[in-house]
Coordinates of C-alpha atoms in Angstrom, one line a residue:
M17 CA -0.2 0.2 -0.2
A18 CA 1.6 3.2 -1.4
Y19 CA 2.1 6.6 1.5
R20 CA -0.3 8.9 1.2
S21 CA 0.2 12.5 3.4
T22 CA -2.1 12.8 5.7
K23 CA -1.1 16.5 5.3
K24 CA -1.6 19.1 1.9
Y25 CA 1.7 19.9 0.8
E26 CA 2.5 23.8 0.6
R27 CA 5.7 24.2 -0.6
N28 CA 6.5 25.1 -4.3
E29 CA 5.8 22.1 -6.7
T30 CA 8.4 19.8 -7.2
I31 CA 9.5 16.2 -7.3
I32 CA 11.1 14.3 -4.3
L33 CA 13.9 11.2 -5.8
A34 CA 15.5 9.6 -3.4
F35 CA 18.1 6.5 -3.9
D36 CA 19.1 3.8 -1.8
I37 CA 22.0 2.2 -3.5
G38 CA 22.6 -0.8 -1.0
T39 CA 25.4 -2.9 -0.9
T40 CA 22.8 -6.5 -2.8
H41 CA 20.1 -4.3 -3.6
S42 CA 19.2 -1.0 -4.7
A43 CA 16.0 1.0 -4.7
V44 CA 14.5 4.8 -5.7
S45 CA 11.9 6.5 -4.3
F46 CA 9.9 9.1 -6.1
S47 CA 7.0 11.9 -4.9
Y48 CA 5.8 14.3 -7.1
A49 CA 4.5 17.4 -4.5
Y50 CA 2.0 19.6 -6.0
P51 CA 0.8 22.9 -3.8
G52 CA -2.3 22.3 -2.2
E53 CA -2.5 18.5 -2.8
F54 CA -1.5 15.5 -0.6
P55 CA 1.5 14.2 -2.3
D56 CA 1.7 10.5 -2.0
I57 CA 5.0 8.6 -2.8
R58 CA 5.7 6.0 -5.1
S59 CA 8.3 3.0 -5.9
V60 CA 9.9 2.6 -9.2
V61 CA 8.9 -1.2 -10.1
K62 CA 10.1 -2.0 -13.7
W63 CA 13.1 -2.3 -14.2
P64 CA 15.2 -3.5 -17.3
G65 CA 15.4 -6.8 -17.1
Q66 CA 12.9 -7.5 -14.5
P67 CA 9.5 -9.0 -14.8
E68 CA 6.7 -6.1 -15.1
A69 CA 4.3 -8.0 -13.3
S70 CA 6.5 -9.0 -11.0
G71 CA 6.2 -5.3 -9.3
D72 CA 9.8 -5.7 -7.4
S73 CA 10.8 -2.0 -5.6
K74 CA 14.7 -3.3 -5.4
I75 CA 17.1 -4.1 -8.3
P76 CA 20.2 -6.3 -7.8
T77 CA 23.4 -3.4 -7.3
I78 CA 25.0 -4.9 -9.7
V79 CA 26.7 -3.7 -13.2
A80 CA 28.5 -5.7 -16.3
Y81 CA 31.7 -4.3 -17.2
Q82 CA 33.0 -5.6 -21.1
G83 CA 36.5 -3.5 -22.0
G84 CA 36.1 -1.1 -19.4
E85 CA 32.6 0.3 -20.0
A86 CA 29.3 -0.9 -18.3
K87 CA 26.9 -3.2 -20.5
F88 CA 24.4 -4.2 -18.3
F89 CA 22.7 -3.2 -15.0
G90 CA 20.5 -5.3 -12.3
A91 CA 19.2 -8.5 -13.0
E92 CA 20.7 -8.1 -16.5
A93 CA 23.7 -7.9 -14.8
R94 CA 23.3 -10.4 -12.5
E95 CA 22.8 -13.0 -15.9
C96 CA 27.1 -12.1 -16.7
L97 CA 27.5 -13.2 -13.4
D98 CA 28.8 -16.7 -14.5
D99 CA 30.2 -15.3 -18.5
E100 CA 33.7 -15.1 -18.7
D101 CA 32.5 -12.2 -21.7
Y102 CA 32.0 -9.6 -18.6
E103 CA 33.4 -8.3 -15.5
V104 CA 31.2 -7.7 -12.9
A105 CA 31.2 -5.2 -10.1
R106 CA 29.0 -6.1 -7.2
W107 CA 29.2 -5.1 -3.2
F108 CA 30.9 -2.2 -4.2
K109 CA 29.4 0.3 -1.6
L110 CA 32.0 -2.1 0.4
H111 CA 34.1 -0.5 -1.1
L112 CA 33.3 3.2 0.6
H113 CA 32.9 2.4 3.8
P114 CA 35.2 4.4 6.2
E115 CA 37.8 3.2 8.4
S116 CA 35.5 3.4 11.3
M117 CA 33.5 0.3 9.8
K118 CA 36.9 -1.5 9.2
F119 CA 36.7 -5.4 8.2
G120 CA 37.7 -7.9 10.4
Q121 CA 36.8 -5.2 13.7
S122 CA 36.9 -6.9 17.2
S123 CA 33.6 -5.5 17.8
T124 CA 31.7 -7.0 14.8
G125 CA 33.0 -10.4 15.8
L126 CA 32.6 -11.6 12.2
G127 CA 35.8 -12.2 10.8
E128 CA 36.9 -10.2 7.8
L129 CA 34.9 -10.5 4.8
D130 CA 36.6 -10.4 1.4
I131 CA 35.5 -7.7 -1.0
P132 CA 35.2 -8.8 -4.4
P133 CA 37.3 -6.7 -6.7
L134 CA 36.7 -3.9 -8.9
P135 CA 36.5 -5.1 -13.0
L136 CA 40.2 -4.2 -14.5
G137 CA 40.5 -0.2 -15.4
V138 CA 37.7 0.6 -13.8
S139 CA 37.2 2.7 -10.9
L140 CA 34.8 3.0 -7.7
P141 CA 33.7 6.8 -8.9
Q142 CA 33.1 5.2 -12.7
V143 CA 30.8 2.5 -10.7
Y144 CA 28.6 4.5 -9.3
A145 CA 28.3 7.0 -11.3
D146 CA 27.2 4.3 -14.0
F147 CA 24.8 2.7 -11.8
I148 CA 23.3 5.8 -11.0
R149 CA 23.1 7.3 -13.6
Y150 CA 21.2 3.9 -14.9
T151 CA 18.8 3.7 -12.3
Y152 CA 17.8 7.3 -12.3
K153 CA 17.6 7.2 -16.5
A154 CA 15.1 3.8 -15.1
T155 CA 13.2 6.9 -12.9
K156 CA 13.3 9.1 -15.0
D157 CA 11.4 6.9 -17.6
F158 CA 9.2 5.1 -14.8
F159 CA 7.7 9.0 -14.3
I160 CA 7.1 9.9 -17.5
N161 CA 5.1 6.9 -18.2
N162 CA 3.1 6.2 -15.4
T163 CA 2.5 10.2 -15.1
P164 CA -0.5 11.7 -16.5
N165 CA 1.8 14.7 -18.8
G166 CA 5.1 12.8 -17.1
H167 CA 7.0 14.5 -20.2
H168 CA 5.9 18.0 -19.3
I169 CA 6.3 17.6 -15.7
W170 CA 9.4 16.2 -15.5
S171 CA 11.1 18.7 -17.9
R172 CA 10.2 21.6 -16.3
L173 CA 11.0 20.7 -12.6
E174 CA 14.5 18.1 -13.4
A175 CA 16.8 21.0 -13.3
R176 CA 15.7 21.8 -9.6
M177 CA 14.7 18.7 -8.0
P178 CA 15.3 17.4 -4.8
I179 CA 17.6 13.9 -4.8
I180 CA 18.2 12.8 -1.8
F181 CA 20.8 9.5 -1.0
C182 CA 20.3 6.8 2.0
T183 CA 23.9 6.5 3.8
P184 CA 25.2 4.1 6.5
N185 CA 24.5 5.6 9.7
G186 CA 28.6 4.7 10.1
W187 CA 29.1 7.1 6.3
D188 CA 30.2 11.2 7.1
M189 CA 31.1 13.9 4.5
S190 CA 33.5 12.1 3.1
E191 CA 31.0 9.2 2.1
H192 CA 28.9 12.4 1.1
A193 CA 31.4 14.2 -1.0
F194 CA 32.2 11.4 -2.9
L195 CA 28.6 10.5 -4.2
T196 CA 27.9 14.0 -4.5
E197 CA 31.0 14.1 -7.4
A198 CA 29.5 10.8 -8.4
A199 CA 26.3 12.2 -8.9
I200 CA 27.6 15.1 -11.2
R201 CA 30.0 12.9 -12.8
A202 CA 26.5 10.7 -13.6
G203 CA 25.2 13.7 -15.5
I204 CA 22.1 14.1 -12.9
V205 CA 23.0 17.6 -11.4
K206 CA 25.4 20.3 -12.1
H207 CA 28.6 21.0 -10.1
Q208 CA 27.1 25.0 -9.7
D209 CA 23.7 23.6 -8.0
A210 CA 24.4 19.9 -6.3
E211 CA 25.2 21.7 -2.7
E212 CA 20.7 23.0 -2.9
Q213 CA 19.5 19.6 -4.5
L214 CA 22.2 17.0 -3.1
W215 CA 20.5 16.1 0.7
F216 CA 21.9 13.1 2.7
I217 CA 20.0 11.1 5.7
T218 CA 21.1 7.9 7.0
E219 CA 19.5 4.7 6.8
G220 CA 18.2 4.3 10.1
E221 CA 16.9 7.7 10.8
A222 CA 15.1 7.5 6.6
S223 CA 13.5 3.8 8.7
V224 CA 12.1 5.9 11.5
H225 CA 10.0 8.0 8.7
Y226 CA 9.0 4.4 6.9
S227 CA 7.9 2.9 10.3
L228 CA 5.5 6.0 11.4
A229 CA 4.1 5.3 8.2
Y230 CA 3.6 1.9 7.5
T231 CA 3.3 0.9 11.4
K232 CA -0.5 0.5 11.8
T233 CA 0.1 -0.2 16.2
A234 CA 0.4 3.0 17.7
E235 CA 1.2 1.7 21.8
W236 CA 5.2 3.0 20.8
L237 CA 3.8 5.8 19.7
K238 CA 2.9 7.7 22.3
K239 CA 4.6 10.8 23.6
D240 CA 7.9 10.3 25.9
T241 CA 8.3 6.9 24.7
V242 CA 12.0 5.2 24.1
F243 CA 12.2 4.1 21.0
A244 CA 15.5 2.1 19.0
V245 CA 15.4 1.6 15.2
T246 CA 17.2 -1.5 13.9
D247 CA 17.9 -1.1 9.9
A248 CA 19.2 -5.3 9.3
G249 CA 20.2 -4.6 5.6
G250 CA 23.0 -6.0 2.8
S251 CA 26.2 -5.6 4.8
T252 CA 25.5 -3.2 7.8
V253 CA 23.0 -3.1 10.9
D254 CA 22.5 0.8 11.8
I255 CA 20.7 1.1 15.2
L256 CA 19.8 4.7 16.0
E257 CA 18.2 6.2 18.8
E258 CA 18.7 9.8 18.6
V259 CA 19.1 10.6 22.3
C260 CA 22.8 9.8 21.9
A261 CA 25.2 9.2 18.9
S262 CA 23.9 6.1 16.2
A263 CA 25.5 3.0 16.2
C264 CA 26.3 0.6 12.7
V265 CA 28.2 -2.9 12.6
Q266 CA 28.5 -4.5 9.5
A267 CA 26.2 -7.5 10.0
G268 CA 24.1 -7.9 7.8
G269 CA 22.7 -10.0 5.2
V270 CA 26.0 -10.8 3.2
F271 CA 27.8 -12.0 6.1
V272 CA 24.5 -15.0 6.1
D273 CA 25.8 -15.4 2.9
R274 CA 29.3 -16.1 3.7
A275 CA 29.2 -18.1 6.5
M276 CA 26.0 -20.5 4.8
Q277 CA 29.1 -20.4 2.0
N278 CA 31.9 -21.7 4.9
V279 CA 29.1 -23.9 6.2
L280 CA 28.6 -25.7 2.6
E281 CA 32.0 -25.7 1.5
G282 CA 32.8 -27.6 5.1
K283 CA 29.7 -30.0 4.4
L284 CA 30.8 -30.2 0.4
A285 CA 34.7 -31.1 0.8
S286 CA 34.2 -34.9 -0.4
S287 CA 31.3 -34.6 -2.6
N288 CA 32.1 -34.1 -6.5
Y289 CA 29.6 -30.8 -5.7
G290 CA 32.4 -29.1 -3.4
D291 CA 34.2 -26.9 -6.8
A292 CA 34.0 -23.0 -6.0
E293 CA 31.8 -23.3 -9.0
T294 CA 28.6 -25.2 -7.9
I295 CA 29.1 -23.7 -4.7
T296 CA 28.6 -20.0 -5.5
I297 CA 25.2 -21.3 -6.9
M298 CA 24.1 -22.3 -4.1
V299 CA 24.9 -19.9 -1.6
R300 CA 23.3 -17.8 -4.7
Q301 CA 20.2 -20.2 -4.7
F302 CA 20.3 -19.9 -0.6
E303 CA 19.7 -16.0 -0.7
L304 CA 16.8 -15.8 -3.0
K305 CA 14.8 -17.8 -0.8
T306 CA 16.0 -20.5 1.4
K307 CA 17.1 -17.7 4.1
R308 CA 13.7 -15.4 3.3
I309 CA 12.0 -18.3 4.9
F310 CA 14.0 -20.1 7.4
D311 CA 12.1 -19.3 10.3
G312 CA 14.3 -22.3 12.8
S313 CA 10.9 -24.4 12.9
Q314 CA 12.1 -26.4 9.1
I315 CA 13.4 -29.7 9.4
S316 CA 14.8 -29.8 6.4
N317 CA 16.1 -26.8 4.5
I318 CA 16.1 -27.9 0.4
I319 CA 18.5 -25.3 -1.7
N320 CA 17.1 -25.9 -5.1
F321 CA 20.4 -25.4 -7.0
G322 CA 20.8 -27.8 -9.9
T323 CA 19.1 -30.3 -12.2
P324 CA 17.4 -34.1 -11.8
R325 CA 20.8 -35.4 -13.0
D326 CA 22.0 -33.7 -9.9
N327 CA 22.8 -36.9 -7.4
D328 CA 24.2 -37.8 -4.1
K329 CA 22.3 -38.9 -2.3
G330 CA 24.9 -39.1 0.9
Y331 CA 25.3 -35.7 0.9
G332 CA 21.9 -34.7 0.6
I333 CA 21.4 -34.2 -2.7
V334 CA 18.5 -35.1 -4.0
K335 CA 17.8 -34.5 -7.8
G336 CA 19.3 -30.8 -7.5
K337 CA 18.4 -30.1 -4.2
L338 CA 20.2 -29.8 -1.6
T339 CA 18.3 -30.7 2.0
L340 CA 20.1 -28.7 5.4
T341 CA 19.5 -29.2 9.0
S342 CA 18.3 -26.2 10.6
D343 CA 21.4 -26.8 12.7
E344 CA 23.2 -26.1 9.6
V345 CA 21.4 -23.2 8.5
R346 CA 21.5 -21.5 11.6
A347 CA 25.6 -22.0 12.4
A348 CA 24.5 -19.4 9.6
Y349 CA 23.3 -17.3 11.3
T350 CA 24.7 -17.4 14.5
G351 CA 27.7 -14.4 14.2
V352 CA 25.5 -11.6 12.7
I353 CA 22.6 -12.0 15.7
S354 CA 25.4 -12.2 18.1
S355 CA 26.6 -9.1 16.2
I356 CA 23.8 -6.9 16.6
T357 CA 22.3 -7.3 19.9
A358 CA 25.6 -7.3 20.6
S359 CA 25.8 -3.6 19.2
C360 CA 22.1 -3.1 20.5
Q361 CA 23.2 -3.8 23.6
G362 CA 25.7 -1.8 23.9
L363 CA 24.3 1.6 22.0
L364 CA 21.2 1.4 24.5
G365 CA 23.2 0.5 27.9
S366 CA 21.0 0.8 30.7
R367 CA 18.5 3.2 29.1
R368 CA 14.3 1.7 29.3
V369 CA 13.7 1.4 25.7
Q370 CA 10.2 -0.1 25.1
H371 CA 10.7 -0.9 21.7
L372 CA 12.6 -2.3 19.3
L373 CA 11.7 -1.6 15.1
L374 CA 13.2 -3.6 13.2
V375 CA 13.1 -2.9 9.5
G376 CA 15.1 -3.1 6.3
G377 CA 15.7 -6.2 4.0
F378 CA 17.5 -8.3 6.0
G379 CA 15.1 -7.2 8.9
E380 CA 12.2 -9.2 7.3
S381 CA 14.3 -12.5 7.9
P382 CA 11.6 -14.8 10.4
Y383 CA 14.9 -15.7 12.1
L384 CA 16.4 -12.8 12.6
R385 CA 12.8 -11.8 14.1
D386 CA 12.3 -14.4 16.6
Q387 CA 15.9 -14.1 17.5
L388 CA 15.9 -10.3 18.6
K389 CA 11.9 -11.0 19.9
L390 CA 13.6 -13.4 22.0
K391 CA 16.9 -11.5 23.8
F392 CA 15.4 -8.4 23.6
G393 CA 12.4 -9.5 25.0
E394 CA 14.0 -10.5 27.9
R395 CA 14.8 -6.8 28.6
G396 CA 11.2 -5.7 28.4
T397 CA 11.8 -4.7 24.9
Q398 CA 9.0 -5.4 22.5
V399 CA 10.0 -5.3 18.8
V400 CA 8.5 -4.1 16.5
T401 CA 7.8 -4.9 12.2
V402 CA 6.1 -2.7 10.3
D403 CA 2.9 -3.6 8.2
E404 CA 4.4 -3.0 5.1
P405 CA 7.7 -5.1 2.9
S406 CA 10.6 -3.0 4.3
R407 CA 13.3 -3.8 2.0
K408 CA 12.5 -0.6 0.4
A409 CA 12.4 1.3 4.0
A410 CA 14.8 4.2 3.0
A411 CA 13.9 4.8 0.1
D412 CA 10.9 5.7 0.5
G413 CA 11.0 6.7 4.6
A414 CA 13.5 9.5 2.7
V415 CA 11.2 11.0 0.5
I416 CA 8.5 11.0 3.3
W417 CA 11.4 12.6 5.6
Y418 CA 11.9 15.3 3.3
L419 CA 7.7 15.6 3.3
T420 CA 7.7 15.7 6.9
Q421 CA 10.7 17.1 8.4
L422 CA 10.2 15.3 11.7
V423 CA 13.2 14.0 12.6
E424 CA 14.8 18.0 14.2
G425 CA 17.9 17.8 15.2
R426 CA 21.2 14.6 15.2
A427 CA 23.4 13.9 17.5
A428 CA 26.9 13.7 16.7
R429 CA 28.6 10.2 16.9
F430 CA 32.1 11.5 17.5
D431 CA 34.2 14.6 18.8
Y432 CA 34.8 16.6 16.4
G433 CA 37.3 19.8 17.2
I434 CA 40.2 21.4 16.2
Y435 CA 44.3 21.6 16.9
S436 CA 44.4 24.8 19.1
G437 CA 47.5 27.1 20.5
E438 CA 47.1 27.2 24.4
L439 CA 49.0 28.5 26.1
Y440 CA 51.2 27.1 28.1
D441 CA 50.6 26.0 31.8
S442 CA 53.1 24.4 33.4
I443 CA 50.8 21.8 35.8
V444 CA 48.7 21.4 33.0
H445 CA 50.7 20.4 30.2
R446 CA 53.5 18.5 32.9
G447 CA 56.1 16.3 30.6
H448 CA 54.3 18.2 27.4
E449 CA 57.6 20.6 28.2
D450 CA 59.2 19.6 25.2
K451 CA 56.2 20.4 22.4
V452 CA 56.2 23.9 23.7
Y453 CA 56.2 26.3 21.0
L454 CA 56.6 30.5 21.0
D455 CA 53.8 32.4 18.9
D456 CA 54.5 35.3 17.2
A457 CA 54.2 37.8 20.2
G458 CA 56.5 35.5 22.2
S459 CA 53.8 33.8 24.4
K460 CA 54.7 30.1 24.8
R461 CA 52.1 27.4 23.5
V462 CA 51.2 24.1 23.5
W463 CA 48.9 22.2 20.4
T464 CA 46.1 20.5 22.2
F465 CA 42.7 19.0 20.3
R466 CA 40.3 21.1 21.4
I467 CA 36.7 19.6 21.1
L468 CA 34.2 21.6 19.2
I469 CA 31.2 18.8 18.2
S470 CA 31.2 16.8 22.0
K471 CA 29.5 13.1 20.9
D472 CA 26.4 12.6 21.8
T473 CA 25.9 16.1 20.6
I474 CA 22.1 17.1 19.7
L475 CA 22.2 19.2 16.3
N476 CA 19.3 21.1 15.1
D477 CA 18.9 24.2 13.1
A478 CA 19.1 26.4 16.2
W479 CA 22.7 24.7 16.8
R480 CA 25.7 27.0 16.4
V481 CA 29.6 27.0 17.2
S482 CA 32.0 29.4 16.9
W483 CA 35.6 30.0 17.6
S484 CA 37.5 32.8 17.8
R485 CA 40.7 32.9 15.2
H486 CA 43.9 35.0 15.6
R487 CA 46.7 35.8 12.5
L488 CA 49.9 37.0 14.0
F489 CA 52.2 39.0 11.6
P490 CA 55.4 41.0 12.5
T491 CA 54.9 43.5 9.6
R492 CA 51.6 44.4 7.8
P493 CA 50.5 42.5 5.7
T494 CA 48.6 42.9 2.2
P495 CA 45.4 41.5 0.5
R496 CA 47.4 39.2 -1.0
E497 CA 49.1 38.0 1.6
L498 CA 46.5 37.5 4.6
G499 CA 45.2 35.7 1.6
I500 CA 42.9 32.4 2.3
Y501 CA 42.8 31.1 5.4
E502 CA 42.3 27.1 6.3
S503 CA 41.2 25.5 9.1
L504 CA 41.2 21.3 9.4
I505 CA 38.6 20.4 11.3
Y506 CA 39.2 16.6 12.5
V507 CA 37.4 14.1 14.4
W508 CA 38.8 11.9 17.2
Q509 CA 37.1 7.7 16.7
G510 CA 40.4 6.7 19.0
E511 CA 39.5 4.7 22.7
G512 CA 38.7 7.0 25.5
P513 CA 39.7 10.9 25.3
A514 CA 42.4 12.8 22.4
P515 CA 45.6 13.0 24.0
P516 CA 46.1 16.0 25.8
V517 CA 48.8 17.1 23.8
L518 CA 49.8 17.0 20.3
D519 CA 52.8 17.4 18.1
A520 CA 52.6 20.7 16.2
D521 CA 53.7 18.8 12.6
Y522 CA 49.9 18.7 11.0
S523 CA 50.7 15.8 8.5
K524 CA 51.0 13.2 11.3
P525 CA 48.0 12.9 14.0
P526 CA 47.4 10.3 16.2
L527 CA 46.0 6.9 15.4
G528 CA 42.5 7.6 16.2
L529 CA 42.5 11.6 15.4
R530 CA 42.1 12.4 11.5
V531 CA 41.4 15.0 9.4
M532 CA 37.1 15.4 8.9
F533 CA 36.5 18.2 6.4
T534 CA 38.7 21.9 5.5
I535 CA 37.3 25.1 6.3
K536 CA 38.4 27.7 3.9
A537 CA 37.8 31.7 4.1
D538 CA 39.1 34.2 1.9
L539 CA 40.8 37.1 4.8
S540 CA 41.9 39.7 2.0
A541 CA 39.0 42.1 2.7
L542 CA 40.0 42.8 6.7
C543 CA 42.8 44.8 6.1
D544 CA 41.1 47.7 7.2
S545 CA 40.2 45.6 10.5
M546 CA 43.6 44.4 11.6
E547 CA 44.9 46.0 14.6
F548 CA 48.4 46.9 15.7
D549 CA 50.0 45.5 19.7
T550 CA 52.7 44.9 21.2
N551 CA 53.8 41.4 23.6
R552 CA 53.8 43.5 26.9
K553 CA 55.9 40.8 28.5
T554 CA 58.2 40.6 25.4
G555 CA 57.8 44.3 23.6
R556 CA 57.9 42.3 20.7
Q557 CA 55.6 44.4 18.1
Y558 CA 52.5 42.4 15.8
W559 CA 50.2 43.4 13.1
K560 CA 47.0 40.6 14.5
V561 CA 44.4 40.1 12.7
N562 CA 40.7 38.5 15.1
T563 CA 38.5 36.7 12.9
N564 CA 35.5 33.7 14.3
L565 CA 34.2 30.8 12.4
D566 CA 30.9 29.4 12.7
I567 CA 29.7 26.0 12.4
I568 CA 25.2 26.2 11.5
F569 CA 23.4 23.1 11.2
T570 CA 21.1 23.9 8.9
N571 CA 18.5 22.4 6.7
M572 CA 20.4 18.8 8.7
K573 CA 23.3 20.3 7.1
L574 CA 26.9 21.9 8.7
K575 CA 27.8 25.5 7.1
A576 CA 30.6 27.7 7.5
R577 CA 30.8 31.2 7.1
L578 CA 33.4 34.0 8.6
R579 CA 32.5 37.0 11.5
W580 CA 34.5 39.3 11.8
M581 CA 34.8 43.4 13.8
D582 CA 35.1 46.4 11.4
K583 CA 34.9 49.7 12.8
G584 CA 32.6 48.5 15.7
A585 CA 30.5 46.5 12.9
E586 CA 29.9 42.7 12.5
R587 CA 30.5 41.9 9.3
I588 CA 29.8 38.3 7.9
G589 CA 31.5 36.6 5.2
P590 CA 31.3 32.8 3.3
A591 CA 33.9 29.6 4.1
T592 CA 33.9 26.5 1.9
M593 CA 33.5 23.9 3.9
I594 CA 35.8 21.0 1.8
P595 CA 35.7 16.8 3.0
A596 CA 38.5 15.5 3.1
S597 CA 39.4 13.2 0.1
K598 CA 37.8 9.8 0.2
L599 CA 39.8 8.5 -2.8

């Protein structure tokens, strides 16, 4: 059942697109919003290579290349997996995951996942651009063919329509910048319009809106109820509970597939069906059907992989069908479910969470649902599922979010800050005398990590952080010498607090501290605002430029600006935030 808003749309006419590019499957949802009407949300259900009658809103996230050129996508590309004439890009989303989601991290306990390599000579930006271009064109065709006067409407609104990308909770501005460049490369937005048109929402947050729209049970919607959302997808599970920072653990459906591959390799090692090609076919069939219906109660579980000529009764293979016991199938889930529950429990801690909403493609697994209900029922938390298939929860939820803007803030997942030259204190900075330096005024200072945004801080449209920066010059600088000012913003992802004192070498930050983005501002207009001063202790004279940098949160995005005083009046100028390069 399609979502239909209960409130009239009162903003400018537009088409809202939402892309959910998942590890294994992808979806696109959209809404044509017209002033005075009640907008509804539709999903693209017609994809090349997939039967139109199936009405499937998700396609495989696969691109088949030949000679470095994309030839097939989605279901058509899946047919090329065993064709030696093509090289296939799949699970390519895993290449984009940041260090904080590194495979094999001890928190998952699932070991390292082998990521399929990209086709020879094909870069990750190219794969994303090709796939975005394909899904965008399919969406455009679907809209035009299924909307009255669709061609005229699309042509009129295309240049300014908002485009939303759903991303894992573990992604940040670096990955957003990567997707922005991919969208520009795909030709769906122009460079000068990207900041205005492109929006980003976490998959967990989008799932909140989907759950609000599609869950008929109203118990968990009462005021002051504390609830969490678990978005179980292909490679990640996002846990969202916005009184604190969200979490992202790599424990999605592909880890069950990988575990099943291990089970099959062990079971069939001495049979005639233990070769890599056959195992791959079995895992594919397991993912398509067996995994989706397994609930733990079946005595036997069938993987239909071959023909009536394929028989090996000693290994449970009869007429091309492999029979597995429930214990064998459960073994593929054990590590994943343990990781999901551990992450949920670690995030929620001692909080009294009444309801846990379960969404996402993997969230539709009957066995996962039953296991989470069993484990969290012990602590008085009710697991709630939505009344509609949630494989498209992120895409639908992103459009609902844009239409309603129900979530007014986001919680910071880490500490964010800057290198700050603090005045040296012999007591506070004891043991770090070797890191003391003299500034241009002759004062002793040490470099510290000054936190601007603390972990778990709730960011909303009323939030702003400011810090002053002083630049000292021995002689009065020219506008050109003032030039472009840069300030690096760091994120601390290490264990415990950041070191109290940092080395002066910016290029070698301590392990756990990395550059998140750079703020750039042109200071040439501040020439007339400079001050001449003298250090009272040393007698050294210098020129000083006083500025304030602001980071503000508006329209669910971080933005920067420059402020300074000029003859008693406050001036405001632009500043640019440049995310750290991803690739």
